[in-house]
Coordinates of C-alpha atoms in Angstrom, one line a residue:
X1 CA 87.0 102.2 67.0
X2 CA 86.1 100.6 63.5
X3 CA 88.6 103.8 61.2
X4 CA 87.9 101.0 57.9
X5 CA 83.7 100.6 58.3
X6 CA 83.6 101.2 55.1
X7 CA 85.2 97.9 53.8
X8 CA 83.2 94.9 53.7
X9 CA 83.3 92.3 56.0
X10 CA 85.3 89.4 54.5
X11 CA 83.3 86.3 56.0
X12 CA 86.3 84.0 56.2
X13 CA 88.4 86.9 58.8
X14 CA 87.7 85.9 61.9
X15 CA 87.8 88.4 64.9
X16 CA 90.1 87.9 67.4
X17 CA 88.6 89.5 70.9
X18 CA 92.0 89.5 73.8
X19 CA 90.0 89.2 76.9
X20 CA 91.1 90.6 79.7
X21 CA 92.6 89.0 83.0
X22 CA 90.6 89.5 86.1
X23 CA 93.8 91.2 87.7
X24 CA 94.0 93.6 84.5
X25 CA 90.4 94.2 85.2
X26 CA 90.6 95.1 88.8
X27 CA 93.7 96.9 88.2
X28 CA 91.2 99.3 85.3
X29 CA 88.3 99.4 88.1
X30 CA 91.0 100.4 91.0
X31 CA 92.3 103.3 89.1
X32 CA 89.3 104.2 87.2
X33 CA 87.6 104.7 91.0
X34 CA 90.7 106.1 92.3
X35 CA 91.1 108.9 90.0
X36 CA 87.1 109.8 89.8
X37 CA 87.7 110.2 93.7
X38 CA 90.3 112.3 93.3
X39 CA 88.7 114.5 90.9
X40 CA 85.4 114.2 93.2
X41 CA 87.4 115.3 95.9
X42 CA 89.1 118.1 94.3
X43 CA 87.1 120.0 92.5
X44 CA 83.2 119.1 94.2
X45 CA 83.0 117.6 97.5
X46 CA 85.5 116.3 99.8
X47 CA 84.6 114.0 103.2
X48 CA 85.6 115.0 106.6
X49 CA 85.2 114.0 110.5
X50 CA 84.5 116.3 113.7
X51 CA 87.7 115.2 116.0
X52 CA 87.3 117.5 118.8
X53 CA 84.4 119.6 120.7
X54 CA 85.1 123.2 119.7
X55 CA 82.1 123.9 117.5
X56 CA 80.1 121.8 119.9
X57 CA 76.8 121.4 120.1
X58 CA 76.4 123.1 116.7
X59 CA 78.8 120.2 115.2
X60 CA 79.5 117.2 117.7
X61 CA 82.5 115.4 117.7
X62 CA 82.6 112.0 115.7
X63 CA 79.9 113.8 112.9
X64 CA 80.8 113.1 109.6
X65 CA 80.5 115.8 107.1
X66 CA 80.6 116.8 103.4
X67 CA 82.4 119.9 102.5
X68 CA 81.5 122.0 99.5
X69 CA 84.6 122.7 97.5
X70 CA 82.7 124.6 94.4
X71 CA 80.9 127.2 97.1
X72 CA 83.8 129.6 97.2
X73 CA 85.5 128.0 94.4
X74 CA 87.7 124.7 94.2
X75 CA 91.9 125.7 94.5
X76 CA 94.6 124.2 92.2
X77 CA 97.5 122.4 94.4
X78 CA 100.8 123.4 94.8
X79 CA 102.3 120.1 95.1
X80 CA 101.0 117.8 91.9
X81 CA 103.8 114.6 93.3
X82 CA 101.1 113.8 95.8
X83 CA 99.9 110.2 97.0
X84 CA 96.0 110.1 96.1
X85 CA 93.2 110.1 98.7
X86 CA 96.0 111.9 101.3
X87 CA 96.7 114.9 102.7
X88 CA 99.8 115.1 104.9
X89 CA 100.9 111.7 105.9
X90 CA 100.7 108.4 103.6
X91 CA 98.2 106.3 105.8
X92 CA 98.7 104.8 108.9
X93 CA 102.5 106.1 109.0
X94 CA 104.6 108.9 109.6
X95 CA 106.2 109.3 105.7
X96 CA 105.3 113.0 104.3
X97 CA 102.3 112.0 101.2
X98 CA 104.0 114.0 98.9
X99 CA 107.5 115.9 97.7
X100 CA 108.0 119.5 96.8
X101 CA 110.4 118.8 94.1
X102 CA 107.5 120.7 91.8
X103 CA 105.7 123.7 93.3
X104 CA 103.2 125.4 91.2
X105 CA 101.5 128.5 92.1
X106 CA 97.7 128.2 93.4
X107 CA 94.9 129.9 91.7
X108 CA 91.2 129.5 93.0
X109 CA 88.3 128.4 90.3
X110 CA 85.4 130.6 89.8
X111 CA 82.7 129.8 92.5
X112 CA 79.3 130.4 93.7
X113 CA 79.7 133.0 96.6
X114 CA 82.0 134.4 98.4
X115 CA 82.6 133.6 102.3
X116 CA 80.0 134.9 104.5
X117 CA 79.9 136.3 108.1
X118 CA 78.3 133.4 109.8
X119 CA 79.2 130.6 107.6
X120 CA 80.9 127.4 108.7
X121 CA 84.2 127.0 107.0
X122 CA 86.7 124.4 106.8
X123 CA 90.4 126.0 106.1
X124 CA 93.9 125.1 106.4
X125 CA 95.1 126.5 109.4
X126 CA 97.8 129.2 109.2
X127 CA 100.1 129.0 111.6
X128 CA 103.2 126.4 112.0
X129 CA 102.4 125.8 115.7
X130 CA 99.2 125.0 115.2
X131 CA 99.8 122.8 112.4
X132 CA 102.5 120.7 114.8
X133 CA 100.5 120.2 117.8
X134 CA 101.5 117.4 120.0
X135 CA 105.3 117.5 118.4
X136 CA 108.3 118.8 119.6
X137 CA 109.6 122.2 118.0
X138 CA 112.8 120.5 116.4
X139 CA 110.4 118.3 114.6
X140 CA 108.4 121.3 113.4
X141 CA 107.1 121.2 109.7
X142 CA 105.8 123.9 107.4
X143 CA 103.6 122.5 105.5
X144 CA 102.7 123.6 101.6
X145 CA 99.2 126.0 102.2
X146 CA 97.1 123.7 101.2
X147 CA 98.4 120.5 102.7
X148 CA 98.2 122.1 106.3
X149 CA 96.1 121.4 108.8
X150 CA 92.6 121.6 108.6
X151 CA 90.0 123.4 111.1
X152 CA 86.6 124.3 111.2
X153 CA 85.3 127.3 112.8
X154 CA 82.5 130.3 112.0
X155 CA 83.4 132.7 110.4
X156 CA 82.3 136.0 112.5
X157 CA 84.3 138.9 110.5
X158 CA 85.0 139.4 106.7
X159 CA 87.5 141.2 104.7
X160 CA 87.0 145.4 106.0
X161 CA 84.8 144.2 109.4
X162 CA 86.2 145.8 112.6
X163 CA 85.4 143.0 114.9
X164 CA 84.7 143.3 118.7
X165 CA 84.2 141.1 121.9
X166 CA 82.5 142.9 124.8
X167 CA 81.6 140.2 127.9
X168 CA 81.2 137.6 125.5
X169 CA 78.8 139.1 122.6
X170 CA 80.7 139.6 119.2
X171 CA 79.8 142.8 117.4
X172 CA 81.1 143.5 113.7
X173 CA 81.3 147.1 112.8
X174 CA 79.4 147.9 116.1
X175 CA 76.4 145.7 115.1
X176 CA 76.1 142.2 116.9
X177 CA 76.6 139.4 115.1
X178 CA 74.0 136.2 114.9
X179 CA 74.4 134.2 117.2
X180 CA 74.4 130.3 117.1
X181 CA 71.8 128.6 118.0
X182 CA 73.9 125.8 119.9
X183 CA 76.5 128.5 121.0
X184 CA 78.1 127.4 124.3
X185 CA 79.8 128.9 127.2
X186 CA 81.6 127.6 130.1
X187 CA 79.9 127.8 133.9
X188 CA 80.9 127.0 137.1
X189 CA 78.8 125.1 139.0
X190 CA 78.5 124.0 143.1
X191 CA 77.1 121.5 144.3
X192 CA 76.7 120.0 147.4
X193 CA 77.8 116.3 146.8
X194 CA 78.8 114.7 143.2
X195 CA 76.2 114.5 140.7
X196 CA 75.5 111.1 139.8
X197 CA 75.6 109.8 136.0
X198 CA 71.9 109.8 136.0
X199 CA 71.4 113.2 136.6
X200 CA 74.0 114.5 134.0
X201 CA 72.3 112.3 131.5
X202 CA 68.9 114.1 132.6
X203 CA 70.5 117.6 132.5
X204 CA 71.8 116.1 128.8
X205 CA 75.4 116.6 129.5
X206 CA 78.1 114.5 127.7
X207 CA 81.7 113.9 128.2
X208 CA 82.2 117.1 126.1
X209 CA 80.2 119.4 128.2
X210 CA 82.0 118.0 131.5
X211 CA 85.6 119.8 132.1
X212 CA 86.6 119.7 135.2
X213 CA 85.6 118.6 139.0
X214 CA 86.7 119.2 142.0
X215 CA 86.3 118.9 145.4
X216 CA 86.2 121.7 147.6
X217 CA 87.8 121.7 151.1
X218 CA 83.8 122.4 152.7
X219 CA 82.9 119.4 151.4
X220 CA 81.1 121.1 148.0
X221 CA 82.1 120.1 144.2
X222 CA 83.1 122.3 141.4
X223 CA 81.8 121.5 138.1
X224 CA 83.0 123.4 134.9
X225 CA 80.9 122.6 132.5
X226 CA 80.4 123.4 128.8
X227 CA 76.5 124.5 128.3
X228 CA 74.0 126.0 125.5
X229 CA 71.9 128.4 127.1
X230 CA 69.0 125.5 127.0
X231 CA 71.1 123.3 128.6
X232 CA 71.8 126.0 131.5
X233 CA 68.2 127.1 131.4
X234 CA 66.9 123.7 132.0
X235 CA 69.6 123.2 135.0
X236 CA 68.4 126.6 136.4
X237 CA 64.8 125.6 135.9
X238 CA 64.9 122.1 137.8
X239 CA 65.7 123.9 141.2
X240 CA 67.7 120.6 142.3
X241 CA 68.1 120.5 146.1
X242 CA 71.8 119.8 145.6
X243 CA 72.7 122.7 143.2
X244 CA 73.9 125.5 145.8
X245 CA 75.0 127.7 142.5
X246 CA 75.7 127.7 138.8
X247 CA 77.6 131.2 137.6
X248 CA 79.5 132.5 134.4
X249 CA 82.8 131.1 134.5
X250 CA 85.0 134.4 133.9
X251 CA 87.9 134.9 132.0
X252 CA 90.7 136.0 133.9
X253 CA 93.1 135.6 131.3
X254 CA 93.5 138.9 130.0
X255 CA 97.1 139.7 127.7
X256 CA 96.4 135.9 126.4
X257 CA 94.8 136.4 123.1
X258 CA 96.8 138.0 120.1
X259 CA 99.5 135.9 121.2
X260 CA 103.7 137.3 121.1
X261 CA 103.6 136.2 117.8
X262 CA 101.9 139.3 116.8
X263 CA 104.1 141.8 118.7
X264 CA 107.7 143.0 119.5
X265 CA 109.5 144.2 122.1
X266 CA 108.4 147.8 121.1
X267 CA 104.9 147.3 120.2
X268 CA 101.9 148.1 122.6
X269 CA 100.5 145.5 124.7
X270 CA 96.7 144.4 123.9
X271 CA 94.6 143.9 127.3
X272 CA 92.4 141.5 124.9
X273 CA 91.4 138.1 126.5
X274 CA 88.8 135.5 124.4
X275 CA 85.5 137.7 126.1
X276 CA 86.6 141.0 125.8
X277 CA 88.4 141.4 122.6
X278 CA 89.6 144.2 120.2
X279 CA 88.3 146.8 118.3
X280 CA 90.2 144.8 115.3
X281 CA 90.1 145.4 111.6
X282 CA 90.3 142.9 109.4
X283 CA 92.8 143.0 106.4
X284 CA 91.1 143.8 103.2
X285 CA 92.8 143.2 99.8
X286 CA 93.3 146.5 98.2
X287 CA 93.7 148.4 101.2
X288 CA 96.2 149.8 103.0
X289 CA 97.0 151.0 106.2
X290 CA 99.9 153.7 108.0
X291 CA 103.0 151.2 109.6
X292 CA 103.3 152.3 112.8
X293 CA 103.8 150.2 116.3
X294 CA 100.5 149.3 116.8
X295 CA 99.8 148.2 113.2
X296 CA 103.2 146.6 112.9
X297 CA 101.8 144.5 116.4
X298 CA 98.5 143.5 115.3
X299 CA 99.5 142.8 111.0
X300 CA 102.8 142.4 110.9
X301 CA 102.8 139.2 111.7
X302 CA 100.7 138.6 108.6
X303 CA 102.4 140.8 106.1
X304 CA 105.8 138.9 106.7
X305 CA 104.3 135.4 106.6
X306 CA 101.3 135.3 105.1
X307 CA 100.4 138.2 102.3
X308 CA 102.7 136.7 99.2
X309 CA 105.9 139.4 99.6
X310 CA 108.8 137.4 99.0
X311 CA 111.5 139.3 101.1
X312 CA 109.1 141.0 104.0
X313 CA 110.8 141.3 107.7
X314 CA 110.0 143.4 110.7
X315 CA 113.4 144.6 112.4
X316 CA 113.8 147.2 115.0
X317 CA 110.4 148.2 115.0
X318 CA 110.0 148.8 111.2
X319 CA 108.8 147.0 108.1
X320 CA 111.7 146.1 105.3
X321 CA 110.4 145.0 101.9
X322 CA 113.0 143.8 99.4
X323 CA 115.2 145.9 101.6
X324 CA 114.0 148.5 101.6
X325 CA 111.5 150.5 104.6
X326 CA 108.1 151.0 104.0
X327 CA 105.5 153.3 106.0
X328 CA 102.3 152.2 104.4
X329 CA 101.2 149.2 103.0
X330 CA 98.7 147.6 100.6
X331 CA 97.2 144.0 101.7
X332 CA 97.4 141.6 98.8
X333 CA 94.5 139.5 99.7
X334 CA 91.6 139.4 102.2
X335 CA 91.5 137.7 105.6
X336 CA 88.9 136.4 108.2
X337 CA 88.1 136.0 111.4
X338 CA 86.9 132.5 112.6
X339 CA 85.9 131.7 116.1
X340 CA 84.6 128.1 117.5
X341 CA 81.0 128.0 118.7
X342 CA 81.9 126.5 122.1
X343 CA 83.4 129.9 122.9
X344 CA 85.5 128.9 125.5
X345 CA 86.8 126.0 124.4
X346 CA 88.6 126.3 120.4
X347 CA 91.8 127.6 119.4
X348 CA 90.5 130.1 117.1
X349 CA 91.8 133.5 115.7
X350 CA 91.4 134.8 119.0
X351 CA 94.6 133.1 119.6
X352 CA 96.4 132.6 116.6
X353 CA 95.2 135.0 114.1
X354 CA 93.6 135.9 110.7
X355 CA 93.1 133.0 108.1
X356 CA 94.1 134.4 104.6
X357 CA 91.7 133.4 101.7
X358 CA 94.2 131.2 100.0
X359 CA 93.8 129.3 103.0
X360 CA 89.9 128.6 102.5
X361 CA 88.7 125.2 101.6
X362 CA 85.2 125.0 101.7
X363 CA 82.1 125.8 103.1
X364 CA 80.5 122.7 105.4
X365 CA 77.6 121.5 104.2
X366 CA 75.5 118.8 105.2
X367 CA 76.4 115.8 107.7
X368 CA 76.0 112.1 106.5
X369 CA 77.0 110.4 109.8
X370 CA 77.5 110.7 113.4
X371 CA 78.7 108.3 115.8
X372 CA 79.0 108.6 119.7
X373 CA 82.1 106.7 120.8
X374 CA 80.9 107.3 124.5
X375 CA 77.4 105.6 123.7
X376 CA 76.7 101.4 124.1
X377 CA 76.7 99.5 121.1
X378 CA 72.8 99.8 119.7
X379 CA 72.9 103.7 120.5
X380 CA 76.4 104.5 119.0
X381 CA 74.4 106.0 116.2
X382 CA 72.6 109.5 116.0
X383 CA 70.3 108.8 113.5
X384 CA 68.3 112.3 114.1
X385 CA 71.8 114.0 112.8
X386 CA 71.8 111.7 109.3
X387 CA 71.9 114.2 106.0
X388 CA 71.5 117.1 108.7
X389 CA 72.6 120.5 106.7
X390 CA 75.0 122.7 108.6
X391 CA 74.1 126.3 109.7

């Protein structure tokens, strides 16, 4: 800017521009566009891809969708000395995207709403196993909160819900919850030879939907499949001369959710499988609750890891804070339950627990691509899914 307008222009002073290089221009452009992104990505609207089938068919694996970061409200980082555009990894390698020599502590920004029973969120997920999957345990990382890893589930209980499972139907404070409309189960299907390609494509079933087969030693097949009750309606409906039966596929594996994680040697065992579930409260900030066995098995887990105390451990059946033993406690944040829409297939708080609300990142919003990798060439994309909001 001009700071001497004022003085008249002497005629014979000639201005003297210094262009710019074309590699000082790109250089401008680069970081101009890098750190709008950034900011973009931050504090509005950040991209991400569906890599596996657990919310299938409600979100299919290889969408691409845009999360809302300003819904519940965008949170600061803990670890400014990050590369940018990256979350754990710097592309394409295996070298940790940023360094912890400067931790800040996280506040959230003001948002629009709160998180909702029956919203689909995207969060970091809370637990170190689950954030390491695929790596062996001496190679184990505990990632900063909000570079861990991220899922996307429903959410199906809020902070104060008491949340139950009874043969598959999810009730929250004894009401039942909504249910999805592309909610799937696993069923168990025989048949008397194998189905050919064509008729799964008729029946509409993808790679996803197909789990296992097997032959049977009278000469039958076992299909497990992943359906939407349309999809099992229409397999019912077609009356196909080679379908001897198509059942429930029941869960056996009772003692299996609430993992050991969540209890001690002294603490109660829960008969809970992924069906038949709870009753289980959901940790409320502000509230607070009698330490006893059973509360120590099913929060204590959280209290020690996950609820901000700084010197919290459960030993010999009681609950030390700063040293010292406490028998009632007040939760310092709220939790929530989040469950996969294909019910039988998605690591979900069934199985590893509550997801604190520092861990929220934002509610999914609309999709902007989808690809099939198991389609040919000229129908790899699904163009009826393009701008599609998520429900």
């Amino acid at each position: 800017m001009n700071w001497k307008f004022w003085k008249k222009e002497n005629a014979n002073e000639k201005k003297v521009v210094k262009q710019k290089s074309k590699a000082r221009e790109w250089w401008d452009a680069i970081l101009f566009a890098v750190i709008a992104a950034t900011l973009i990505r931050w504090l509005i609207m950040e991209a991400y891809t569906i890599p596996t089938p657990s919310m299938e068919n409600s979100l299919l694996v290889g969408d691409f969708l845009f999360v809302s970061k300003f819904h519940y409200g965008t949170r600061t980082t803990s670890t400014p000395l990050q590369v940018p555009l990256t979350h754990q990894k710097i592309w394409f390698t295996d070298i940790p995207s940023y360094v912890e020599w400067i931790k800040l502590p996280q506040y959230r920004l003001p948002g629009l709403t709160s998180v909702k029973r029956e919203d689909v969120v995207v969060f970091n997920v809370p637990g170190i196993a689950e954030n390491n999957l695929g790596v062996p345990r001496s190679q184990w990382r505990d990632y900063p909160v909000d570079l861990k890893t991220n899922y996307i589930k429903r959410c199906v209980g809020i902070p104060g819900d008491t949340l139950t499972i009874r043969n598959r139907e999810v009730f929250a404070n004894g009401t039942p919850i909504g249910k999805p409309e592309k909610m799937q189960f696993n069923y168990v299907l025989i048949s008397k030879d194998k189905i050919s390609e064509r008729n799964l494509e008729k029946f509409e079933i993808t790679a996803e939907d197909l789990l296992q087969v097997a032959a049977q030693n009278d000469g039958t097949f076992q299909y497990v499949l992943a359906l939407t009750e349309e999809k099992l309606n229409n397999i019912k409906s077609a009356n196909a001369s080679y379908i001897v039966s198509i059942t429930p596929y029941e869960d056996r594996q009772r003692g299996t959710a609430f993992p050991s994680a969540y209890t001690d040697s002294k603490a109660p065992q829960f008969n809970w499988s992924a069906d038949n579930f709870g009753p289980l409260w959901v940790p409320k900030k502000g509230a607070t609750i009698a330490i006893n066995d059973t509360t120590l098995a099913l929060y204590g887990y959280t209290i020690v890891e996950f609820d901000h105390n700084d010197n919290a451990k459960v030993e010999d059946g009681k609950l030390f804070i700063d040293g010292k033993e406490v028998t009632q406690y007040t939760f310092n944040q709220d939790y929530y339950f989040m469950m996969g829409d294909n019910r039988h297939n998605s690591l979900d708080s069934r199985f590893w627990g509550f997801v604190p609300e520092d861990h929220i990142v934002g509610k999914a919003f609309f999709i902007w691509l989808s690809l099939d990798k198991n389609a040919g060439l000229f129908n790899k994309i699904r163009w009826s899914r393009f701008f599609k909001l998520i429900r």
